[in-house]
Coordinates of C-alpha atoms and ligand atoms in Angstrom, one line a residue:
M15 CA 160.3 118.6 93.5
K16 CA 159.6 120.2 97.2
K17 CA 157.4 123.1 97.4
N18 CA 158.9 125.5 100.0
V19 CA 156.4 125.9 102.4
S20 CA 157.5 128.9 103.9
A21 CA 157.2 131.0 101.4
G22 CA 154.2 131.2 100.7
K23 CA 151.7 134.3 102.9
K24 CA 152.2 133.6 107.0
K25 CA 148.7 133.6 108.2
S26 CA 148.0 133.7 112.2
M27 CA 145.7 131.1 113.1
A28 CA 144.6 133.1 116.8
F29 CA 143.7 136.0 113.7
E30 CA 141.2 133.0 112.0
I31 CA 139.6 131.7 114.2
F32 CA 139.4 135.1 115.9
R33 CA 138.1 136.6 112.4
N34 CA 135.5 133.3 112.5
T35 CA 134.5 133.8 115.7
F36 CA 133.8 137.6 115.5
L37 CA 131.8 137.7 112.5
V38 CA 129.2 134.6 113.2
G39 CA 129.1 135.9 116.7
A40 CA 128.4 139.7 115.3
L41 CA 126.2 138.3 112.5
V42 CA 123.8 136.2 115.4
Y43 CA 124.1 139.4 117.1
F44 CA 123.0 141.5 113.7
V45 CA 119.7 138.8 112.8
C46 CA 118.7 138.8 117.0
S47 CA 118.7 142.6 117.0
A48 CA 116.7 143.5 113.4
V49 CA 114.0 140.3 114.7
F50 CA 113.8 141.2 117.9
I51 CA 113.6 146.1 117.0
D52 CA 111.0 144.7 114.8
Q53 CA 109.0 142.9 116.3
L54 CA 109.2 145.6 119.1
Y55 CA 108.8 148.7 117.1
K56 CA 105.4 146.5 115.4
Y57 CA 104.3 145.9 119.4
F58 CA 104.2 149.7 120.5
E59 CA 102.3 150.0 117.4
Q60 CA 99.4 148.3 118.0
Q61 CA 99.8 149.1 121.6
I62 CA 99.7 153.6 120.3
F63 CA 96.7 152.8 118.1
R64 CA 94.8 151.6 120.8
E65 CA 95.7 154.9 123.4
L66 CA 94.8 157.0 120.5
E67 CA 91.3 154.6 119.6
T68 CA 91.0 155.1 123.5
E69 CA 91.7 159.0 123.5
A70 CA 89.0 159.5 120.2
E71 CA 86.7 158.1 121.8
L72 CA 87.1 159.9 124.8
A73 CA 87.1 163.1 123.2
I74 CA 83.6 162.1 121.3
Q75 CA 81.5 161.4 125.0
G76 CA 82.8 164.9 125.0
Y77 CA 81.7 166.1 122.7
R78 CA 78.1 164.6 122.5
K79 CA 78.0 166.7 125.8
G80 CA 79.8 169.8 125.0
G81 CA 79.7 170.8 121.2
I82 CA 82.8 171.7 119.5
D83 CA 83.6 173.5 122.3
F84 CA 84.9 170.4 124.5
V85 CA 86.8 169.4 121.3
Q86 CA 88.1 172.7 121.2
G87 CA 88.9 173.4 124.9
I88 CA 90.9 169.7 125.2
D89 CA 93.7 170.4 125.6
I90 CA 95.6 167.7 124.7
R91 CA 99.8 166.8 123.4
N92 CA 97.9 164.4 120.2
R93 CA 96.9 165.9 117.3
I94 CA 92.6 166.2 117.3
T95 CA 90.5 166.3 113.7
L96 CA 87.0 166.7 113.3
I97 CA 86.3 165.6 109.7
D98 CA 82.5 165.7 107.8
S99 CA 81.0 163.0 106.0
G100 CA 82.1 165.1 102.7
G101 CA 86.0 164.7 103.7
N102 CA 86.1 168.9 105.1
V103 CA 87.6 169.3 108.0
L104 CA 85.3 171.1 111.0
F105 CA 88.4 171.4 113.2
D106 CA 91.7 170.3 113.9
N107 CA 93.8 171.7 117.1
H108 CA 97.8 171.4 115.6
A109 CA 97.0 173.9 112.2
D110 CA 95.0 176.1 110.6
Y111 CA 91.9 173.3 109.1
A112 CA 90.3 176.1 106.9
E113 CA 93.4 175.9 104.9
M114 CA 93.2 172.3 105.3
E115 CA 92.4 170.0 102.1
N116 CA 90.0 167.8 101.8
H117 CA 90.8 164.1 103.9
L118 CA 87.5 162.7 101.8
E119 CA 90.7 160.4 100.1
R120 CA 92.9 159.4 103.4
E121 CA 92.8 155.5 105.0
E122 CA 91.7 156.0 107.9
V123 CA 88.6 158.3 107.2
S124 CA 87.9 156.4 104.2
E125 CA 87.1 153.0 106.4
A126 CA 85.8 154.3 109.2
L127 CA 83.3 155.9 106.7
K128 CA 83.0 152.0 105.8
K129 CA 83.3 150.6 108.5
G130 CA 83.0 153.0 112.1
K131 CA 86.6 153.1 112.1
G132 CA 89.6 153.5 110.6
Y133 CA 93.5 153.1 110.8
S134 CA 96.5 154.3 109.3
S135 CA 100.3 154.9 109.1
R136 CA 102.0 157.1 107.0
Y137 CA 105.9 158.7 106.7
S138 CA 106.2 161.9 106.8
V139 CA 107.9 164.2 104.5
T140 CA 111.3 163.8 106.2
L141 CA 111.4 160.1 106.2
M142 CA 112.7 160.6 109.8
K143 CA 109.1 159.9 111.2
K144 CA 105.9 158.2 111.2
S145 CA 102.1 159.5 112.4
L146 CA 99.6 156.8 113.2
Y147 CA 95.6 156.9 112.5
A148 CA 93.2 156.4 114.4
A149 CA 89.6 157.3 112.9
I150 CA 86.1 156.9 114.8
R151 CA 82.6 157.8 113.6
M152 CA 80.6 159.3 115.7
D153 CA 76.8 159.5 113.9
E154 CA 76.5 159.5 110.1
N155 CA 78.3 162.8 109.7
T156 CA 81.1 163.0 111.8
I157 CA 84.5 161.8 112.4
M158 CA 87.0 162.1 115.0
R159 CA 90.7 161.5 113.9
V160 CA 93.0 161.3 116.7
S161 CA 96.5 160.9 115.7
C162 CA 100.2 160.9 117.5
D163 CA 103.9 161.4 115.8
Q164 CA 106.1 157.7 116.3
H165 CA 110.1 157.6 115.9
T166 CA 111.4 155.7 113.2
V167 CA 113.3 152.4 113.7
G168 CA 116.6 154.5 111.8
I169 CA 115.4 156.9 114.6
L170 CA 115.2 154.1 117.0
V171 CA 118.5 152.1 115.4
F172 CA 120.6 155.7 115.6
G173 CA 119.5 156.2 119.7
M174 CA 121.0 152.3 120.0
S175 CA 124.0 153.5 118.6
Q176 CA 126.1 153.9 122.3
P177 CA 124.5 150.6 123.0
L178 CA 124.9 148.8 120.1
L179 CA 129.1 150.1 120.0
L180 CA 129.5 149.4 123.4
L181 CA 127.8 145.2 122.7
F182 CA 130.1 145.2 119.3
V183 CA 133.1 146.4 121.6
I184 CA 132.4 144.0 124.1
A185 CA 132.2 141.0 121.5
L186 CA 135.6 141.8 119.4
I187 CA 136.6 141.3 123.3
I188 CA 135.4 137.8 123.0
S189 CA 136.3 136.9 119.9
G190 CA 140.0 138.0 120.6
V191 CA 140.5 136.1 124.1
I192 CA 138.1 132.4 122.3
A193 CA 141.0 132.9 119.3
T194 CA 143.7 133.5 121.5
L195 CA 142.7 130.3 123.9
L196 CA 141.5 128.0 120.8
A197 CA 144.7 128.7 119.1
K198 CA 146.6 127.7 122.2
Q199 CA 144.9 124.6 122.3
I200 CA 145.0 122.8 119.3
T201 CA 148.9 123.8 118.7
E202 CA 150.1 122.8 122.1
S203 CA 148.0 119.3 120.7
I204 CA 150.1 119.4 117.3
N205 CA 152.7 119.9 118.8
K206 CA 152.5 117.2 121.7
I207 CA 152.4 115.0 118.7
D208 CA 156.1 112.9 118.9
L209 CA 156.8 112.5 115.3
D210 CA 158.8 109.4 116.3
N211 CA 155.4 107.2 117.5
P212 CA 152.3 109.6 116.0
R213 CA 150.5 106.6 116.6
D214 CA 150.7 106.5 120.1
C215 CA 149.6 109.7 120.7
Q216 CA 146.0 111.4 121.9
V217 CA 145.6 113.8 119.3
Y218 CA 142.3 115.5 118.4
E219 CA 139.9 112.3 116.1
E220 CA 140.4 115.6 113.6
L221 CA 144.2 115.5 113.9
K222 CA 144.2 111.5 113.3
P223 CA 145.1 111.7 109.3
F224 CA 147.5 114.1 109.7
T225 CA 149.0 111.7 112.1
E226 CA 148.6 108.4 110.1
R227 CA 150.1 110.0 107.4
I228 CA 153.7 111.1 109.7
A229 CA 153.5 107.3 111.1
D230 CA 153.2 105.8 107.6
E231 CA 155.7 108.3 106.3
N232 CA 158.2 107.0 108.5
Y233 CA 157.3 103.0 107.6
E234 CA 158.1 104.0 104.7
K235 CA 161.3 106.1 105.4
S236 CA 163.0 102.8 108.1
Q237 CA 162.3 101.0 104.5
R238 CA 163.1 102.7 102.6
E239 CA 166.9 102.9 104.1
E240 CA 166.5 99.1 105.1
I241 CA 166.6 98.2 101.1
R242 CA 169.6 101.0 100.8
H243 CA 171.6 99.0 103.9
Q244 CA 170.7 95.9 101.8
F245 CA 171.5 96.7 98.7
T246 CA 175.3 98.4 100.2
A247 CA 175.6 95.4 101.9
N248 CA 174.7 93.0 98.7
V249 CA 177.0 94.9 96.5
S250 CA 179.9 95.4 98.2
H251 CA 179.3 91.4 98.8
E252 CA 179.3 90.4 95.0
L253 CA 182.0 93.2 94.0
K254 CA 184.2 91.9 97.3
T255 CA 184.4 88.4 96.0
P256 CA 185.3 88.4 91.3
L257 CA 187.5 90.9 93.8
T258 CA 189.6 88.8 96.1
S259 CA 190.2 86.4 93.7
I260 CA 191.8 88.5 91.4
S261 CA 194.3 89.5 93.7
G262 CA 194.2 86.0 94.7
F263 CA 195.4 85.0 91.1
A264 CA 197.6 88.0 90.7
E265 CA 199.6 87.4 93.7
L266 CA 200.7 83.7 92.7
M267 CA 201.6 84.6 89.7
K268 CA 203.2 88.1 90.7
D269 CA 206.1 85.6 92.6
G270 CA 206.3 84.1 88.8
S271 CA 206.7 80.5 90.8
V272 CA 203.9 79.5 87.9
D273 CA 204.7 77.5 85.1
N274 CA 203.4 79.2 81.6
Q275 CA 200.2 77.0 81.3
T276 CA 198.8 77.3 84.8
M277 CA 199.7 81.4 84.4
M278 CA 197.3 81.3 81.2
D279 CA 195.1 79.4 82.8
F280 CA 194.6 82.3 85.8
A281 CA 195.0 85.2 83.0
G282 CA 191.5 84.0 81.6
D283 CA 190.4 83.9 85.3
I284 CA 191.1 87.2 86.0
Y285 CA 189.6 88.4 83.2
N286 CA 186.3 86.3 83.1
E287 CA 186.4 87.7 86.9
S288 CA 186.5 91.8 86.0
Q289 CA 183.8 91.1 83.3
R290 CA 181.7 89.7 85.8
L291 CA 183.0 93.1 87.9
I292 CA 182.0 95.3 84.7
V293 CA 178.8 94.0 84.0
L294 CA 178.1 93.9 88.0
V295 CA 178.6 97.6 88.6
N296 CA 176.6 98.3 85.0
D297 CA 174.0 97.1 86.1
I298 CA 174.2 99.5 89.6
I299 CA 175.0 102.0 87.6
K300 CA 171.6 101.3 85.7
L301 CA 169.2 100.8 88.6
S302 CA 170.7 103.3 90.2
R303 CA 170.0 106.0 87.0
L304 CA 166.2 104.4 86.8
D305 CA 166.2 105.3 90.7
E306 CA 167.3 109.0 90.4
Q307 CA 163.9 109.9 88.7
S308 CA 164.5 113.4 88.3
I309 CA 167.2 112.4 85.0
S310 CA 165.1 111.8 82.8
L311 CA 165.9 109.8 79.9
E312 CA 164.2 111.0 76.0
K313 CA 161.6 109.5 75.4
T314 CA 161.2 108.0 71.5
R315 CA 158.4 106.3 69.7
I316 CA 159.9 102.7 69.8
N317 CA 158.7 99.3 68.2
L318 CA 159.2 97.1 70.5
K319 CA 159.4 94.0 67.9
E320 CA 161.6 95.6 66.8
I321 CA 163.8 96.0 69.7
A322 CA 163.2 92.1 70.1
Q323 CA 164.4 91.4 67.8
S324 CA 167.7 92.5 68.1
V325 CA 167.7 91.5 71.4
C326 CA 167.2 87.9 69.7
E327 CA 170.1 88.3 67.4
T328 CA 172.6 89.7 70.2
L329 CA 170.9 86.2 72.5
H330 CA 171.4 84.0 69.7
Q331 CA 174.5 82.2 70.0
A332 CA 173.9 82.3 73.9
A333 CA 170.6 80.0 72.0
Q334 CA 172.9 78.3 70.2
K335 CA 174.8 77.3 73.1
K336 CA 171.1 75.1 75.2
D337 CA 169.7 74.2 72.0
V338 CA 167.3 76.6 72.6
T339 CA 164.8 77.8 69.8
V340 CA 163.2 81.3 70.3
N341 CA 160.5 82.0 68.2
L342 CA 159.0 85.6 67.8
I343 CA 155.7 86.3 66.9
G344 CA 153.1 89.1 66.5
T345 CA 153.1 92.7 65.5
D346 CA 154.7 95.7 65.8
G347 CA 154.1 97.7 68.4
F348 CA 154.8 100.8 68.9
I349 CA 155.5 102.5 72.6
S350 CA 156.8 106.1 74.1
G351 CA 159.8 104.4 76.0
V352 CA 163.5 105.7 76.6
P353 CA 165.3 102.4 74.5
Q354 CA 168.5 101.6 76.0
V355 CA 165.5 101.2 79.3
I356 CA 163.6 99.2 76.7
T357 CA 166.0 96.6 75.2
E358 CA 167.4 96.4 78.7
M359 CA 164.2 95.0 79.6
V360 CA 163.4 92.5 76.6
Y361 CA 167.3 91.8 77.1
N362 CA 167.3 90.9 80.7
L363 CA 163.2 89.1 80.3
C364 CA 165.1 86.3 77.2
D365 CA 168.5 86.3 79.1
N366 CA 166.9 84.4 81.5
A367 CA 164.7 82.4 79.5
I368 CA 167.4 80.9 78.2
K369 CA 169.5 80.5 80.9
Y370 CA 167.4 79.2 83.5
N371 CA 166.1 76.8 80.6
R372 CA 166.7 73.2 79.8
Q373 CA 169.0 71.9 76.8
G374 CA 167.1 71.5 74.2
G375 CA 164.0 74.4 75.7
R376 CA 162.0 76.4 73.4
I377 CA 161.3 80.5 74.4
D378 CA 158.2 81.8 72.6
I379 CA 158.6 86.1 72.3
A380 CA 155.6 87.7 71.4
V381 CA 154.2 91.4 70.5
S382 CA 150.2 92.4 70.6
V383 CA 148.5 95.4 70.3
N384 CA 145.3 95.7 72.0
A385 CA 142.3 97.2 69.6
A386 CA 140.0 98.8 72.9
D387 CA 142.5 100.8 74.4
G388 CA 146.0 100.4 72.9
T389 CA 147.4 98.6 75.5
V390 CA 151.0 97.4 74.1
T391 CA 152.2 93.8 75.7
L392 CA 155.4 91.9 75.0
S393 CA 155.0 88.2 76.7
V394 CA 158.7 85.5 76.8
K395 CA 157.8 82.6 77.8
D396 CA 160.1 79.7 78.0
T397 CA 160.1 75.7 79.0
G398 CA 162.6 76.0 82.0
I399 CA 163.0 75.1 85.3
G400 CA 159.9 77.7 86.0
I401 CA 159.6 79.8 89.7
P402 CA 158.7 78.2 93.3
E403 CA 155.2 80.2 94.3
N404 CA 157.1 82.1 97.4
A405 CA 159.7 83.0 95.1
R406 CA 157.8 84.5 93.0
E407 CA 157.3 88.6 94.3
R408 CA 161.2 88.4 95.7
V409 CA 162.4 87.2 92.0
F410 CA 162.4 91.4 91.3
E411 CA 164.4 92.4 94.2
R412 CA 167.9 93.7 94.3
F413 CA 170.3 91.0 94.2
Y414 CA 167.9 88.1 94.5
C415 CA 167.9 84.7 93.6
V416 CA 166.3 81.6 93.9
D417 CA 169.0 79.6 93.8
K418 CA 172.3 81.7 94.7
S419 CA 174.8 78.8 93.1
R420 CA 172.8 77.8 90.6
S421 CA 172.9 81.6 89.2
K422 CA 176.2 81.9 90.3
Q423 CA 177.0 79.5 87.8
V424 CA 174.8 80.9 84.8
G425 CA 176.6 84.2 86.1
G426 CA 173.8 85.7 87.7
T427 CA 173.9 88.4 90.5
G428 CA 170.0 88.9 90.7
L429 CA 170.0 92.2 89.2
G430 CA 168.3 91.4 86.0
L431 CA 164.2 91.8 87.1
S432 CA 164.9 94.7 89.3
I433 CA 166.0 96.3 85.9
V434 CA 162.9 95.1 84.5
K435 CA 161.3 95.9 87.4
H436 CA 162.7 99.8 87.6
G437 CA 162.4 100.2 84.1
A438 CA 158.5 99.1 84.3
K439 CA 157.6 101.3 86.8
Y440 CA 159.5 104.1 85.0
H441 CA 156.8 103.5 82.0
N442 CA 154.3 103.2 83.5
A443 CA 154.0 99.2 82.9
R444 CA 152.7 96.7 84.6
I445 CA 154.0 93.0 84.9
Y446 CA 152.6 89.8 85.2
L447 CA 154.0 86.2 86.1
D448 CA 153.2 82.7 85.1
S449 CA 155.2 80.0 86.7
T450 CA 154.8 76.1 86.9
E451 CA 158.2 74.9 88.4
G452 CA 159.3 72.3 85.6
V453 CA 157.0 73.3 83.2
G454 CA 158.2 76.8 82.4
S455 CA 157.5 81.1 82.9
K456 CA 156.0 83.2 81.5
F457 CA 156.3 86.7 82.1
T458 CA 154.0 89.7 80.3
V459 CA 154.6 93.2 80.0
V460 CA 151.5 95.5 79.6
F461 CA 152.6 98.9 78.2
P462 CA 149.8 101.8 78.0
A463 CA 149.1 103.7 75.4
E464 CA 151.4 105.4 73.0
Ligands
ATP15 N1 162.6 82.5 83.1 C1 163.2 82.4 84.5 N2 163.1 80.7 84.8 C2 163.5 80.9 86.5 N3 163.7 81.0 86.8 C3 164.1 82.6 87.0 C4 163.8 83.1 85.7 N4 163.8 83.9 85.3 C5 164.3 84.5 86.6 N5 164.1 83.8 87.7 C6 165.2 83.6 88.8 O1 164.7 84.9 90.1 C7 166.1 85.1 90.1 C8 166.5 86.3 89.6 O2 166.7 86.8 88.4 P1 167.4 88.3 87.4 O3 167.2 88.0 85.9 O4 167.1 89.7 88.7 O5 169.3 87.9 88.0 P2 170.0 86.4 87.4 O6 169.5 86.2 86.2 O7 170.4 85.4 88.7 O8 171.3 88.0 87.7 P3 171.2 88.5 86.7 O9 170.1 88.9 86.1 O10 171.4 90.4 87.2 O11 172.4 88.0 85.8 C9 167.4 84.6 89.4 O12 168.1 84.4 89.6 C10 166.4 83.5 89.0 O13 166.3 82.5 90.5
MG16 MG1 168.9 87.4 85.1

C-alpha cells in the first residue's frame, strides 16, 4: 500500500535552510567572539601589569628621594600600598592601613619577597570586578605594591550586549535571505525536471539518483503497459479462434441441412472447442489472481511429495496414452504454500513433460530437502523434444509457444509455464531450466525453507 505523502507534518525547505545557516553562522560567530574576547582580555591584563609595575618603580624612586611623605602626597587613582617584610601595612592610600590585616600571605607579596617582583590577580567578593596587583621589593624591609581594578569578562560582554544584539539581528536577516534564495534555486531546479524525459535534464549531481529512479519507473511502466497490451491482444485472439469455429458449426447446424452423423460430429467439435475455452478462461483467472498480490491466498504446511503423487494420478491416463513412464522418487518435502497454486505448478510441469515427450518416453519427478539450508527442491525431467536455447527464457512468457502449431495440436495456449513462474514468485521460489534439444528438459523449482 502506498503511503500518503502529504499526511505527514508539512515542512518548509526555506525554513530548514534558514535554521541551519543561522545556527552555523551563530555558532561560528560565538566561537570566534569568545576566542577574540579571551585573547583581548589577556592582552589587556598583561598591559595593566606592565603599567602597574612602571608606577611602582616610579613610586619607589619618589620614596627614595622624599620618604614616606612623598608617597603620602601622590595623587593617583590606583591604589598604593607600602608593606614591610613582616607583612605589616605601613601605608595605603585607599584604606585605613592601621586596621589592615597582615599581608605576608598575599601571593604578590610573598613572591616579591622571594624574587624581587610579584604579580597576582584576585576576584573581589561581588565577582563583578577583578583586582590586579604588582609588588616590587625596594630593600630588605619594604615592598611597594600598586593595584587597580579591571572589569570582569562578564561585565565586558554585558557592555557589548548592544552591538552583539545588532549582529544577531543582522545574522538573522542574512540567513533569511540566503535561505529564501537557496530554497528557490533548489526547488526551481526540481520543478524544471521533465518527468517524461528526466535523463535529458540538466540537474544537480545530487538529484541524479532521483531522476534515474523516475526514468526507471517510466521504463517499467511502459514495459508493464506493453505486456498488458500484448496480453489483452493475445487473450482476445485466443478467445476468438474457438468462438469462431463454434459459431461456424452452429450456423451450419441451425440450417438443418446436415445429416445426423455430421450433426453429431459438429456437436463433438463444439464441445471440444468450448472445453478449450473453459480451460483458457480458468488459466487467465488463475494468472490474474496470482498477479494481484493484494489478494492473500492462505498458505498452509504442505507436502510437495504428496502433491506430486496426486498430480501423477491425475495425469495417469494422459501418460498412458503416450506410453510415457512416470517415475516419482524422493523424500517428504514440507513447504509453506497455497495448495491450489502448488498443485497447479506441479501439474503444468508434468503436463508439459508428457505433452512434449516422445512416444514411449519417461518422466522422472524428484522431491528432495537440502539438509544444510532446509530448501525443498522439486525437479521434473523428461525425455522429450527439448527447448531450443533461444526460447528458454521466453517459455515462461504468457502465450509463448515454441511451436504454435504443435502446441495447438496438443491443446496448449502457452499459459502453463507463466502460471508456474508467477506461482514460484508468489512462494519466493526459484526456477531453473536445463534442456537439450532432442534429448529432454529438466525443470527445477527450489522452495525456501518452511
Ligand atoms: N517439457 C517441455 N519440453 C519441451 N518444450 C516445452 C516443455 N515445457 C514447455 N515447453 C515449451 O514451452 C512452451 C510454453 O509452455 P507452457 O506450458 O507455458 O504452454 P503450453 O504447454 O503450450 O500451453 P498450456 O500449458 O497453457 O496448456 C510450450 O508451448 C512448449 O513449446
Ligand atoms: Mg503447458
